[in-house]
C-alpha positions as protocol buffer text, in pm:
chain_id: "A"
residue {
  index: 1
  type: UNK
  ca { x: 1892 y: -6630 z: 8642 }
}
residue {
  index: 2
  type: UNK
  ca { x: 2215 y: -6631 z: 8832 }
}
residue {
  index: 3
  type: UNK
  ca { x: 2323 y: -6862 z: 9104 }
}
residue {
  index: 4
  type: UNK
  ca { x: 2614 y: -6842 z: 9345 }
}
residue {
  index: 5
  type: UNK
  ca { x: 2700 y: -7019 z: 9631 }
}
residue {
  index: 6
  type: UNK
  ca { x: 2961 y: -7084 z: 9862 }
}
residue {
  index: 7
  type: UNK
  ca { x: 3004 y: -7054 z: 10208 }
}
residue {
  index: 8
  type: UNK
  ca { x: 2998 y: -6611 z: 10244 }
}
residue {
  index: 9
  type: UNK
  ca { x: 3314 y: -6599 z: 10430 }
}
residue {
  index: 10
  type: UNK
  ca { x: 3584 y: -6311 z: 10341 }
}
residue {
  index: 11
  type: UNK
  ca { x: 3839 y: -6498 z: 10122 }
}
residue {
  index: 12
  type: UNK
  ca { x: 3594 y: -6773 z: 10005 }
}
residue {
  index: 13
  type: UNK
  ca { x: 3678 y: -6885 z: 9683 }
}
residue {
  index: 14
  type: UNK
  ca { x: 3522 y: -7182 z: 9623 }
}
residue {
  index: 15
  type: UNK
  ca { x: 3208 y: -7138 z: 9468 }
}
residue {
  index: 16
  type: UNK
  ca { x: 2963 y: -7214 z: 9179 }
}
residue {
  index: 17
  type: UNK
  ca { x: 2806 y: -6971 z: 8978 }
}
residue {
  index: 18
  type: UNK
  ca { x: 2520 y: -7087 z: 8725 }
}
residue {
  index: 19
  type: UNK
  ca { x: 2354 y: -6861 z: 8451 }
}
residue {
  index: 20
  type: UNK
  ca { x: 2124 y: -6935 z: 8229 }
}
residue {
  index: 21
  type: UNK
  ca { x: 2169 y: -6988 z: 7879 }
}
residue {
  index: 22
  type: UNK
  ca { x: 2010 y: -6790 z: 7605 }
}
residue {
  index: 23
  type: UNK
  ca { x: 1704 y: -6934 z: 7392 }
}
residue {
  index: 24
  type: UNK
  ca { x: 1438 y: -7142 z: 7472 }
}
residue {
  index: 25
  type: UNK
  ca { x: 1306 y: -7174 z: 7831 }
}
residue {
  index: 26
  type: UNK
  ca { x: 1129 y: -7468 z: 7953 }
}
residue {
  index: 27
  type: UNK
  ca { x: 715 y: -7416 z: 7944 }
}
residue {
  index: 28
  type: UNK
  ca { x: 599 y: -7697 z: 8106 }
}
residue {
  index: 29
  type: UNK
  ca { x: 742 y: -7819 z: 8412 }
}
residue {
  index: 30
  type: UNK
  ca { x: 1015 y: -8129 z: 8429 }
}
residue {
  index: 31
  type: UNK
  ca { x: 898 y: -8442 z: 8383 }
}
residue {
  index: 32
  type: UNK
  ca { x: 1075 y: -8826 z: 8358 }
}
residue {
  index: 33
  type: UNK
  ca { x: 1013 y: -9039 z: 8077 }
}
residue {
  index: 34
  type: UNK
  ca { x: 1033 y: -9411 z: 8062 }
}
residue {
  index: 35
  type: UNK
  ca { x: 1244 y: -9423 z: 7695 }
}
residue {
  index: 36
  type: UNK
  ca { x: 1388 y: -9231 z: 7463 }
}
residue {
  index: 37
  type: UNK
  ca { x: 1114 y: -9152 z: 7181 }
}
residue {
  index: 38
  type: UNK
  ca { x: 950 y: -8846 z: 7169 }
}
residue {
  index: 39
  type: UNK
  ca { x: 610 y: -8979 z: 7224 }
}
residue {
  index: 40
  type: UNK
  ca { x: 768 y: -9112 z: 7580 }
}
residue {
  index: 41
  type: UNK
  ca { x: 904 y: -8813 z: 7675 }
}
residue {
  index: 42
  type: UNK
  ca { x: 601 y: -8602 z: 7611 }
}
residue {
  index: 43
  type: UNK
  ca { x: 374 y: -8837 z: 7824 }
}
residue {
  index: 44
  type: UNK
  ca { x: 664 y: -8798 z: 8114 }
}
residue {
  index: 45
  type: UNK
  ca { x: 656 y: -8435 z: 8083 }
}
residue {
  index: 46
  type: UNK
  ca { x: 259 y: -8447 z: 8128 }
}
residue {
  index: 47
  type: UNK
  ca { x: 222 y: -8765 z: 8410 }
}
residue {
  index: 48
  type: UNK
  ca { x: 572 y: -8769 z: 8615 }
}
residue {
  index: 49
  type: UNK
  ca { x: 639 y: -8417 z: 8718 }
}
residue {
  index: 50
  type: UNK
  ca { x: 955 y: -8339 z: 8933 }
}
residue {
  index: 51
  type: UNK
  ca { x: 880 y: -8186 z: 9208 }
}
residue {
  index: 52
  type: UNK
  ca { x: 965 y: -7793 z: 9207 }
}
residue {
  index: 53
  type: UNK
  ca { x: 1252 y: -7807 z: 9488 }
}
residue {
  index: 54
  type: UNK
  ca { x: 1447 y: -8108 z: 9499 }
}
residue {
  index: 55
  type: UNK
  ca { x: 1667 y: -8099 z: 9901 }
}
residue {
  index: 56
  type: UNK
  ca { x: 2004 y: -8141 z: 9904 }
}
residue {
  index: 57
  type: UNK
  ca { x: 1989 y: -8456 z: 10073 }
}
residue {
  index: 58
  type: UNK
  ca { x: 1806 y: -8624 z: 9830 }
}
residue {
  index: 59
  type: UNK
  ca { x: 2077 y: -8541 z: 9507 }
}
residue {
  index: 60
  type: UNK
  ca { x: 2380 y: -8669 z: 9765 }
}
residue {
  index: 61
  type: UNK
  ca { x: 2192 y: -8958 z: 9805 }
}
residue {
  index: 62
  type: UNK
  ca { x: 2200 y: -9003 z: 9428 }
}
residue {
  index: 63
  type: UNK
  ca { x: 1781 y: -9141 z: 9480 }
}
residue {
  index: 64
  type: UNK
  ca { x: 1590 y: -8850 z: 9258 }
}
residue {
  index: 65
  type: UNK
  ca { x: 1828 y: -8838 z: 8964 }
}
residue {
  index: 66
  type: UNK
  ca { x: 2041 y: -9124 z: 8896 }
}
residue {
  index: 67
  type: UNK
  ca { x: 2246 y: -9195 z: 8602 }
}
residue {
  index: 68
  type: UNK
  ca { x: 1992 y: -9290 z: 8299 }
}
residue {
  index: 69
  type: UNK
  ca { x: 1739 y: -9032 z: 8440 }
}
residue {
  index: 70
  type: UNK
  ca { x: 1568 y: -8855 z: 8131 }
}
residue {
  index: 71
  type: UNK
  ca { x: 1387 y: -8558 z: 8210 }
}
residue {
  index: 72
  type: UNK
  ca { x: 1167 y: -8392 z: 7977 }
}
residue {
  index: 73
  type: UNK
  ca { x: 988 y: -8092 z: 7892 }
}
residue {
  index: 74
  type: UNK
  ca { x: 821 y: -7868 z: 7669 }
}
residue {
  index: 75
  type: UNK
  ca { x: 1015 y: -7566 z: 7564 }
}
residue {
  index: 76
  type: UNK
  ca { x: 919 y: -7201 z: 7505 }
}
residue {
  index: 77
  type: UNK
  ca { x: 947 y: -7231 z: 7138 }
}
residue {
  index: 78
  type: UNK
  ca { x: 662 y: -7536 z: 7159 }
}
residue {
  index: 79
  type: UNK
  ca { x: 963 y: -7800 z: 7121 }
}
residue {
  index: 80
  type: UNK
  ca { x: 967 y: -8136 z: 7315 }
}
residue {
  index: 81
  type: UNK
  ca { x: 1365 y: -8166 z: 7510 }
}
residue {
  index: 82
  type: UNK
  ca { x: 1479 y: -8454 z: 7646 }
}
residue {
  index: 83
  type: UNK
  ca { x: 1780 y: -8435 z: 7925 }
}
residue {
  index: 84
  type: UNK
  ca { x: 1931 y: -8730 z: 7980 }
}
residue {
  index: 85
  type: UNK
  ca { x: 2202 y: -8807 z: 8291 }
}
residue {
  index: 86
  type: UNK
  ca { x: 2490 y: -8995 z: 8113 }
}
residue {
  index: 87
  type: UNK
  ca { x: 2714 y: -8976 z: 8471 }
}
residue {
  index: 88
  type: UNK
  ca { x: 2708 y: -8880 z: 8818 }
}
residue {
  index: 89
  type: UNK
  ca { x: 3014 y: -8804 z: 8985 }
}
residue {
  index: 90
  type: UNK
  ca { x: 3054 y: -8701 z: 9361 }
}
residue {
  index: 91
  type: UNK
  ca { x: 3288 y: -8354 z: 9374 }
}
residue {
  index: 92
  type: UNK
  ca { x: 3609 y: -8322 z: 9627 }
}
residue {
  index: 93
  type: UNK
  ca { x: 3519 y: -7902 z: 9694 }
}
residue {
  index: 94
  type: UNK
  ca { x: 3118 y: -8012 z: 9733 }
}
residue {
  index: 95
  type: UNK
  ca { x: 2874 y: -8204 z: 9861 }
}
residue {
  index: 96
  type: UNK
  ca { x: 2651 y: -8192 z: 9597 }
}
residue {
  index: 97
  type: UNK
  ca { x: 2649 y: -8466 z: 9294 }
}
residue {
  index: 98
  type: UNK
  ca { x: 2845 y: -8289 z: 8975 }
}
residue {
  index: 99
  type: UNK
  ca { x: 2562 y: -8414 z: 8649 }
}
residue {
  index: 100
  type: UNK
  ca { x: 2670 y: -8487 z: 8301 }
}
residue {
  index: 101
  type: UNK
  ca { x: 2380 y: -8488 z: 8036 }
}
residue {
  index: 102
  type: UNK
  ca { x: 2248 y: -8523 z: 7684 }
}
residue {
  index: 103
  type: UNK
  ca { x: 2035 y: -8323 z: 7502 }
}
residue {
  index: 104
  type: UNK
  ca { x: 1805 y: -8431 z: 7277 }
}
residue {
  index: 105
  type: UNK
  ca { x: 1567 y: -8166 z: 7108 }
}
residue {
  index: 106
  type: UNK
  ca { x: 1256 y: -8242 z: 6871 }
}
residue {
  index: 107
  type: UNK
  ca { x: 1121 y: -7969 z: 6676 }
}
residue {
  index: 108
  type: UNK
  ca { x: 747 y: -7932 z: 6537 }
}
């Protein structure tokens, strides 16, 4: 998957371009736990599902994913990941929140 955005006009050059890593792909959809262990993290993976689009407005406002969030899911591989938001920081060349994580990864 690649993502770019900016704003389209001829001699834009401020823009963001995502692509995804190599390896194991989530499975199971995004889900927050309550605490850090892995039997926590599964059980938010299975009961508190993000939703599948997440507006704009809603990540400026800093209410769906605030610092401490830990989002989890089951990978392709049949690993439990844990993603946890260690900071937050509001970008001068975008509206949208910059996110600094942790990954945690149990294997079977």
């Amino acid at each position: 998957m690649i993502a770019t955005r900016g704003n389209g006009k001829r001699g834009d050059t401020s823009h963001t371009t995502t692509r995804a890593a190599t390896g194991p792909r989530p499975r199971t959809p995004m889900g927050k736990s309550t605490g850090p262990t892995p039997e926590q993290c599964l059980q938010g993976s299975q009961s508190d599902v993000l939703p599948s689009e997440i507006r704009e407005k809603e990540l400026r406002r800093g209410q769906t994913l605030p610092v401490s969030t830990r989002l989890c899911t089951v990978t392709s591989d049949g690993n439990l990941s844990m993603l946890k938001i260690t900071k937050v920081e509001k970008r001068a060349t975008d509206d949208l929140p910059g996110y600094f994580t942790e990954l945690t990864l149990w294997q079977q």
